[in-house]
PDB file of C-alpha atoms in Angstrom:
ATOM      1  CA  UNK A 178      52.261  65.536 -17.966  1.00 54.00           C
ATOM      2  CA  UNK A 179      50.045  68.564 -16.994  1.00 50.00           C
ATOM      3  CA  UNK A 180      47.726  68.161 -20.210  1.00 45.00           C
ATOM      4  CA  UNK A 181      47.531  64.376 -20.028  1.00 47.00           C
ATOM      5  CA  UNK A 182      46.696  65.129 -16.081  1.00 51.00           C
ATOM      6  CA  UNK A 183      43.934  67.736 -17.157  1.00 47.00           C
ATOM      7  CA  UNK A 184      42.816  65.324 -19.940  1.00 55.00           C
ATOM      8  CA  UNK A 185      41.531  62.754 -17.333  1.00 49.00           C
ATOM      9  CA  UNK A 186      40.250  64.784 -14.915  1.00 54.00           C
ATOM     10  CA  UNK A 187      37.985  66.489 -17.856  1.00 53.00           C
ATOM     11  CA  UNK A 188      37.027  62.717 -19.062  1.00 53.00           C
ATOM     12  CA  UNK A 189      36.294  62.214 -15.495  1.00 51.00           C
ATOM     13  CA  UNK A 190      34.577  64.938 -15.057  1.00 56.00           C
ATOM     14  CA  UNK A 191      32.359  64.529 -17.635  1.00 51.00           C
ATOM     15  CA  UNK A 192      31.906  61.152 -16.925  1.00 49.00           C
ATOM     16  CA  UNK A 193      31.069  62.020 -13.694  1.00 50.00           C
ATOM     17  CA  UNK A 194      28.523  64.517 -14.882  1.00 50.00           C
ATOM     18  CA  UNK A 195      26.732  62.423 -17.334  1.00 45.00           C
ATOM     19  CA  UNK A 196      26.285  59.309 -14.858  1.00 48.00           C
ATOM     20  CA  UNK A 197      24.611  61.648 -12.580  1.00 46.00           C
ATOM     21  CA  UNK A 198      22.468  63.157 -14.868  1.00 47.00           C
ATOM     22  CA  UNK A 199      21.215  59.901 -16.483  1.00 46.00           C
ATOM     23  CA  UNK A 200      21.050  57.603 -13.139  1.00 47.00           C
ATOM     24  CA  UNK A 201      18.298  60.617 -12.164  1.00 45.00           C
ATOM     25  CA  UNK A 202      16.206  59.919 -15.140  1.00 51.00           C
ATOM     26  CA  UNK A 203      13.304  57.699 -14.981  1.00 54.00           C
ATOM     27  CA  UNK A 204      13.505  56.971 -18.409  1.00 53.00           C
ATOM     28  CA  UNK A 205      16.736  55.272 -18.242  1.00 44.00           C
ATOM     29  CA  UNK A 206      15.817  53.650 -15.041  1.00 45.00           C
ATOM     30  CA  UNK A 207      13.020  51.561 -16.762  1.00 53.00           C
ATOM     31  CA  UNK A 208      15.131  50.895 -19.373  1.00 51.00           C
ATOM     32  CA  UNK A 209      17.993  49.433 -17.155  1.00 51.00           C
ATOM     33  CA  UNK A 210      15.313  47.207 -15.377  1.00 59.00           C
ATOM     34  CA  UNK A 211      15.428  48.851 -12.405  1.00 51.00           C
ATOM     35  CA  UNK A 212      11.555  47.819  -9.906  1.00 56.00           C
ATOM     36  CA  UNK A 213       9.769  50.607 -10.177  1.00 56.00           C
ATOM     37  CA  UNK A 214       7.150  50.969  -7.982  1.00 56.00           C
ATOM     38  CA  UNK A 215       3.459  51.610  -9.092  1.00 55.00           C
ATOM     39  CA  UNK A 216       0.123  51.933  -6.923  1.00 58.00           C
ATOM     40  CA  UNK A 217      -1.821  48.803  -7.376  1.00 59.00           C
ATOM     41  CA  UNK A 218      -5.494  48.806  -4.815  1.00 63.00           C
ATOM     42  CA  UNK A 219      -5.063  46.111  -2.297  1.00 73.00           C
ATOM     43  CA  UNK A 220      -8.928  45.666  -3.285  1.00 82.00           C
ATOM     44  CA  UNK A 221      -9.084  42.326  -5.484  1.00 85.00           C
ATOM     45  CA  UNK A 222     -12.285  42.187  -8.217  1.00 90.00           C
ATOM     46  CA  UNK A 223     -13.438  39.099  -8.338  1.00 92.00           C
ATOM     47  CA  UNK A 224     -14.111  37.481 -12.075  1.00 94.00           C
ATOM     48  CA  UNK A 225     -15.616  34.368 -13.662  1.00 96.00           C
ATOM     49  CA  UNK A 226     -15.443  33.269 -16.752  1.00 97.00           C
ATOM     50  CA  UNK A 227     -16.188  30.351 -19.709  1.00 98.00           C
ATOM     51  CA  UNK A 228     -14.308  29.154 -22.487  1.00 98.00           C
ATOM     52  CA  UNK A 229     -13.731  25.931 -24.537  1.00 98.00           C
ATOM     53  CA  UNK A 230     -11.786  23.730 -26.820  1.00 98.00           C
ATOM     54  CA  UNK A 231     -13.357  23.032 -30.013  1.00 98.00           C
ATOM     55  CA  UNK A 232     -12.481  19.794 -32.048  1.00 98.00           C
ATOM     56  CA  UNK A 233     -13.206  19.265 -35.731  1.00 97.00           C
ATOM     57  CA  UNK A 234     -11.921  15.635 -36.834  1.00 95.00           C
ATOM     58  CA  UNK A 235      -8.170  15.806 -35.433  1.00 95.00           C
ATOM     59  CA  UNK A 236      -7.550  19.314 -35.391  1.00 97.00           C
ATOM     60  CA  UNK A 237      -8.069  21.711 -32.354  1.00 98.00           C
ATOM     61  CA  UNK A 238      -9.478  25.790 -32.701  1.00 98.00           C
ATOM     62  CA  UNK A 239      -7.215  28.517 -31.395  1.00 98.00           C
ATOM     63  CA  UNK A 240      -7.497  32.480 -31.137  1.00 98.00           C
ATOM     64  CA  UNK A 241      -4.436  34.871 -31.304  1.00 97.00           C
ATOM     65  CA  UNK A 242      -4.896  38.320 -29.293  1.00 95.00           C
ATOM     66  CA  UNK A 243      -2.134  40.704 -28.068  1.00 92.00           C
ATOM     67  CA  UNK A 244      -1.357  41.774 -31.563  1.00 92.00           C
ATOM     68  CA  UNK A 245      -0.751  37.736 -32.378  1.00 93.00           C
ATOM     69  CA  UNK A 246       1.791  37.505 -30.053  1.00 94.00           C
ATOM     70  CA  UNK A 247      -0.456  35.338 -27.709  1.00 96.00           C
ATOM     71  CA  UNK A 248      -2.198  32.142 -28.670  1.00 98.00           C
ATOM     72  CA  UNK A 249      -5.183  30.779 -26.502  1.00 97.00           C
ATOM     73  CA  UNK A 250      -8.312  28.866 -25.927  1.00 98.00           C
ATOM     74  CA  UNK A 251     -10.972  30.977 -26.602  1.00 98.00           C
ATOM     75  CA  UNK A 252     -12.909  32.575 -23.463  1.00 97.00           C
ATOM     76  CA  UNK A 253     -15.149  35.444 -21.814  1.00 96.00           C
ATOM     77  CA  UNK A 254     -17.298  36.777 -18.914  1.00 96.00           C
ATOM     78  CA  UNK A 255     -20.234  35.438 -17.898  1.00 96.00           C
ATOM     79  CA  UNK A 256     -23.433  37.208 -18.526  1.00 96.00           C
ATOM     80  CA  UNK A 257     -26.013  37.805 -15.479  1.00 95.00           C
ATOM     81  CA  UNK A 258     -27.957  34.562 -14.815  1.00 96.00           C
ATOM     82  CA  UNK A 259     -26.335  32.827 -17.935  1.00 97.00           C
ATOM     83  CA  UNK A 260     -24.199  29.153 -16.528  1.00 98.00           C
ATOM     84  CA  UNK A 261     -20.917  28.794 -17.349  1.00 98.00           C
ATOM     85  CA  UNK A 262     -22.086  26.156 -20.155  1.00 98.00           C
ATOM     86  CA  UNK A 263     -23.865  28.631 -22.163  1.00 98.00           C
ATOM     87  CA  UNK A 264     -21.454  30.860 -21.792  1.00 98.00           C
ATOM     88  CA  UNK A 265     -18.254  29.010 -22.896  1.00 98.00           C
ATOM     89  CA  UNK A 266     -20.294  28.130 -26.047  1.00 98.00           C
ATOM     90  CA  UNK A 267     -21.484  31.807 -26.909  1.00 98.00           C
ATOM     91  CA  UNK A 268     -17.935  33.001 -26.273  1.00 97.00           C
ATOM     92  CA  UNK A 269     -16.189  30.622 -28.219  1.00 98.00           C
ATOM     93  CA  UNK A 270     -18.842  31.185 -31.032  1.00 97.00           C
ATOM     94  CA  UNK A 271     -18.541  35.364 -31.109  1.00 96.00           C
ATOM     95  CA  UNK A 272     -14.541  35.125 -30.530  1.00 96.00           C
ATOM     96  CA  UNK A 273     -14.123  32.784 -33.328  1.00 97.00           C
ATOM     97  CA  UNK A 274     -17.067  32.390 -35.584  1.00 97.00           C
ATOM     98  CA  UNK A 275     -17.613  28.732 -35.008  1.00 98.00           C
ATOM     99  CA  UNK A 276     -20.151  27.077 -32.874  1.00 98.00           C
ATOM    100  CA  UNK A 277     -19.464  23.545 -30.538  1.00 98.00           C
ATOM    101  CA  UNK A 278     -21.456  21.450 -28.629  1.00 97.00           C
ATOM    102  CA  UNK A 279     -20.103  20.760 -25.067  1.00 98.00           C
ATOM    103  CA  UNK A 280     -19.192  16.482 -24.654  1.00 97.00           C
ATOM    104  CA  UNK A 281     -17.378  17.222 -21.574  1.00 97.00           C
ATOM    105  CA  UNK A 282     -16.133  19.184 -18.765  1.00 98.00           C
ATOM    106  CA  UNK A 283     -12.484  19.963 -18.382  1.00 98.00           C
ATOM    107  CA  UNK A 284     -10.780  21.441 -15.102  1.00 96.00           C
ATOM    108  CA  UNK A 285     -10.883  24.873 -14.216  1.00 95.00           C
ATOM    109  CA  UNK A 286      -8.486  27.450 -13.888  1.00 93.00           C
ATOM    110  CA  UNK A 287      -7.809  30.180 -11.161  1.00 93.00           C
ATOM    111  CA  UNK A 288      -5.059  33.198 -11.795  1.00 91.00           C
ATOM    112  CA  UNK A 289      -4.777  36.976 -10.431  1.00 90.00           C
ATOM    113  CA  UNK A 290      -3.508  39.875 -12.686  1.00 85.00           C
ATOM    114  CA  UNK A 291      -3.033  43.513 -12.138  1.00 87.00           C
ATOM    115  CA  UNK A 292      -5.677  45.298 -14.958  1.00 82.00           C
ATOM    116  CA  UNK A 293      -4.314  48.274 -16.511  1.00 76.00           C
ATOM    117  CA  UNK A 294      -1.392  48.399 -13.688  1.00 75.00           C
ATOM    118  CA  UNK A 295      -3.862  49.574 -10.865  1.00 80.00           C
ATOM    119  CA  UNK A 296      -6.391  46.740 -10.019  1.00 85.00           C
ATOM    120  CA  UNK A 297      -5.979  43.277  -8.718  1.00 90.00           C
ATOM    121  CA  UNK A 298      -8.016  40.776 -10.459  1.00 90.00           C
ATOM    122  CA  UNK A 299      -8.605  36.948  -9.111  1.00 94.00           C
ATOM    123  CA  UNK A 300     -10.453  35.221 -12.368  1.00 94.00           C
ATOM    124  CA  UNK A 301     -11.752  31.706 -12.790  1.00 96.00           C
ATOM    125  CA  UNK A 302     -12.445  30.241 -15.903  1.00 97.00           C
ATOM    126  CA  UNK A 303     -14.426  27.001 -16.445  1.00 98.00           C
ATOM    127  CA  UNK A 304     -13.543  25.237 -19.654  1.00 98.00           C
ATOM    128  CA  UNK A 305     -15.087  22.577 -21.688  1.00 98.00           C
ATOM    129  CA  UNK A 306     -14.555  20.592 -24.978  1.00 98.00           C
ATOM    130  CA  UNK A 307     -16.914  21.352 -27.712  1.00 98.00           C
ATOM    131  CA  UNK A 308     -17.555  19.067 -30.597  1.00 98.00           C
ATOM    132  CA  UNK A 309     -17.110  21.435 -34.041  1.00 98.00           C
ATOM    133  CA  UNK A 310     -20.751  21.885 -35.692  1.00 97.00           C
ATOM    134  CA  UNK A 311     -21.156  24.932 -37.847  1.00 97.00           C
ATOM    135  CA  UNK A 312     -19.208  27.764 -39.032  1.00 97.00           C
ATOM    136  CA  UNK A 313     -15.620  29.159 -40.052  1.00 97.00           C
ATOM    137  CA  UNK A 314     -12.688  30.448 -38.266  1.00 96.00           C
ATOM    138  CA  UNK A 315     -12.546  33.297 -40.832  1.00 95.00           C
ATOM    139  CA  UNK A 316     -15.587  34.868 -39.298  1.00 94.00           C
ATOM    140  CA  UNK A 317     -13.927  35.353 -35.758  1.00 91.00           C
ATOM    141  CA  UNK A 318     -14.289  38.753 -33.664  1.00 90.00           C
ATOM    142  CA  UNK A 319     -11.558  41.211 -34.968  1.00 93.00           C
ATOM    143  CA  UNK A 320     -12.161  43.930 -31.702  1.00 92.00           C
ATOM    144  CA  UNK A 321     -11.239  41.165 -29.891  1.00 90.00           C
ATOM    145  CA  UNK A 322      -8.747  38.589 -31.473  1.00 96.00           C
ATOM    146  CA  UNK A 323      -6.137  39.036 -34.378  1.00 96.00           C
ATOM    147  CA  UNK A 324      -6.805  35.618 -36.117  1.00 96.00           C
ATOM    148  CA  UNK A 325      -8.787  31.958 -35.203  1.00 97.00           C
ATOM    149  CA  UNK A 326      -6.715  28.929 -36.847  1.00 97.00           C
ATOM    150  CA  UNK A 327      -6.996  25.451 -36.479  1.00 98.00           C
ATOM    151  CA  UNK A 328      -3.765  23.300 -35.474  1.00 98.00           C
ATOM    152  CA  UNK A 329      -2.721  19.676 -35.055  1.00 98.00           C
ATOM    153  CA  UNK A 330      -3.479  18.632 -31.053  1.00 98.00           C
ATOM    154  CA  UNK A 331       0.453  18.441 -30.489  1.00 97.00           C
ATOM    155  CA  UNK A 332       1.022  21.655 -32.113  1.00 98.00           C
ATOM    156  CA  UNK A 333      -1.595  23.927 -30.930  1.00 98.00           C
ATOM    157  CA  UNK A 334      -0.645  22.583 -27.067  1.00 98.00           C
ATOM    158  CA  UNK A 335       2.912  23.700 -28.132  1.00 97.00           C
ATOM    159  CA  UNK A 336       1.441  27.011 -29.384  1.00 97.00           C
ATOM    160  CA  UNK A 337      -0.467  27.950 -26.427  1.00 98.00           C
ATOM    161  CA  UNK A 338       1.369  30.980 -24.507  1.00 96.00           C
ATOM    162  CA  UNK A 339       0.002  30.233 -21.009  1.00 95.00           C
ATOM    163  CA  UNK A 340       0.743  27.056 -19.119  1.00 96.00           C
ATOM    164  CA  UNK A 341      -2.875  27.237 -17.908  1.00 96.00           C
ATOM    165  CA  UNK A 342      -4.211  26.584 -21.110  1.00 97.00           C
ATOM    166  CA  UNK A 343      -1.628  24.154 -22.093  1.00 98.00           C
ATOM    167  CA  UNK A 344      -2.677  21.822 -18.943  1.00 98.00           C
ATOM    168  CA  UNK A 345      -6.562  22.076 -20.370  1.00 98.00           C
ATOM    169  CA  UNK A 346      -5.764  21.333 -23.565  1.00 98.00           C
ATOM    170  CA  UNK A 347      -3.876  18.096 -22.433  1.00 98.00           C
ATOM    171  CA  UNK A 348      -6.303  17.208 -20.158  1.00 98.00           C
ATOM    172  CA  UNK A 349      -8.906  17.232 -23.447  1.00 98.00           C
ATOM    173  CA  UNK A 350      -6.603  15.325 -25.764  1.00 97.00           C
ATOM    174  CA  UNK A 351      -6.217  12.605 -22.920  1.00 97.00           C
ATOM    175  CA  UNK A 352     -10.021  12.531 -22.921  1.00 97.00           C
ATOM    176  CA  UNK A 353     -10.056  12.123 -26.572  1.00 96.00           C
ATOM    177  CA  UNK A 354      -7.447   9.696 -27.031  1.00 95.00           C
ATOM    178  CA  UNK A 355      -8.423   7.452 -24.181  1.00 94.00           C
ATOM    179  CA  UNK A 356     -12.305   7.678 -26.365  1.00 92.00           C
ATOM    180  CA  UNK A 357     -14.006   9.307 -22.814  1.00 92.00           C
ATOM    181  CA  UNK A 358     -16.145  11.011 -25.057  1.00 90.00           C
ATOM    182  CA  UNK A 359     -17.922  10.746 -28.635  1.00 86.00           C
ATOM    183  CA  UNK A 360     -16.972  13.156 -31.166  1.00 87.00           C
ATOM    184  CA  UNK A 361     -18.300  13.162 -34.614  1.00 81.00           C
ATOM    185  CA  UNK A 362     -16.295  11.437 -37.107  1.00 70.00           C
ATOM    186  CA  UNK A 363     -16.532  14.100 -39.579  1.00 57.00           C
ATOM    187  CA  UNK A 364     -16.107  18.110 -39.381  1.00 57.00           C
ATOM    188  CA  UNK A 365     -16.225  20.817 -42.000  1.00 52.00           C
ATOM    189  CA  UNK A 366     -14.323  20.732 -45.023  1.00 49.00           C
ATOM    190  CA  UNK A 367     -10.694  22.692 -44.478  1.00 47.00           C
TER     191      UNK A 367
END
């Protein structure tokens, strides 16, 4: 009875011991989930931005960043004195190697993020639909996106990681089905 007594209190013990020990490292904290706490400047950075939807016949142009993990509508900072027209089409033309011509305005978008865990960011981002007229998706802008692919309306609003850009591209495939705008009949070979 004495060893089976001295048994527990060792596993106990040790037990004891090694919760201690790991509860105290931070390590093991993040990787339990626990909040930990980080130093974010209660200054906010204000951003704007342009970005667009391109159509070619019935198919709709996406970019993949994050290592593919995220799909989006392509987008990017203004430049000084450039309007957010011009911009959306030279960003959607360097991010994905194809160039559109704006037929219509689509809503807007507001969000705040934390950049590189320390600064508070409040972005807007007007977006517009762009008829396709020249150039491939194969010649899109590897420092900043993995891949530019074409998709089906229904599936590349499916695809789309961030409700944001899921609203704007339903808001554009309203516009098209309900024929709000003109779009070319015709787009690039696939």
């Amino acid at each position: 009875a004495a060893l089976v007594e001295f048994g527990w209190t060792m596993v106990v013990g040790v037990l004891a011991t090694l919760i201690c020990a790991l509860t105290l490292t931070p390590a093991l904290l993040s990787a339990l989930g626990r909040p930990r706490r980080i130093a974010v400047s209660t200054e906010v950075s204000e951003q704007h931005s342009a970005g667009g939807l391109v159509v070619r016949g019935d198919e709709v142009l996406l970019i993949a960043t994050a290592g593919g993990r995220r799909w989006q509508l392509p987008k990017g900072h203004l430049e000084a004195g450039e309007l957010p027209a011009e911009a959306a089409v030279r960003e959607v033309r360097e991010e994905t190697g194809v160039t559109g011509a704006i037929v219509a305005p689509l809503s807007g978008v507001d969000y705040t993020f934390i950049e590189r865990g320390t600064r508070r960011i409040r972005k807007h981002v007007d977006y517009f639909l762009l008829a396709y007229e020249s150039g491939s998706e194969t010649d899109f802008e590897p420092r900043e996106v993995v891949a530019a692919r074409w998709f089906s309306w229904a599936e590349a609003i499916t695809r789309l990681s961030h409700a944001n850009d899921r609203r704007v591209a339903e808001q554009a495939w309203r516009i098209v089905r309900e024929g709000q705008v003109e779009l070319p009949t015709s787009g690039a070979p696939k």
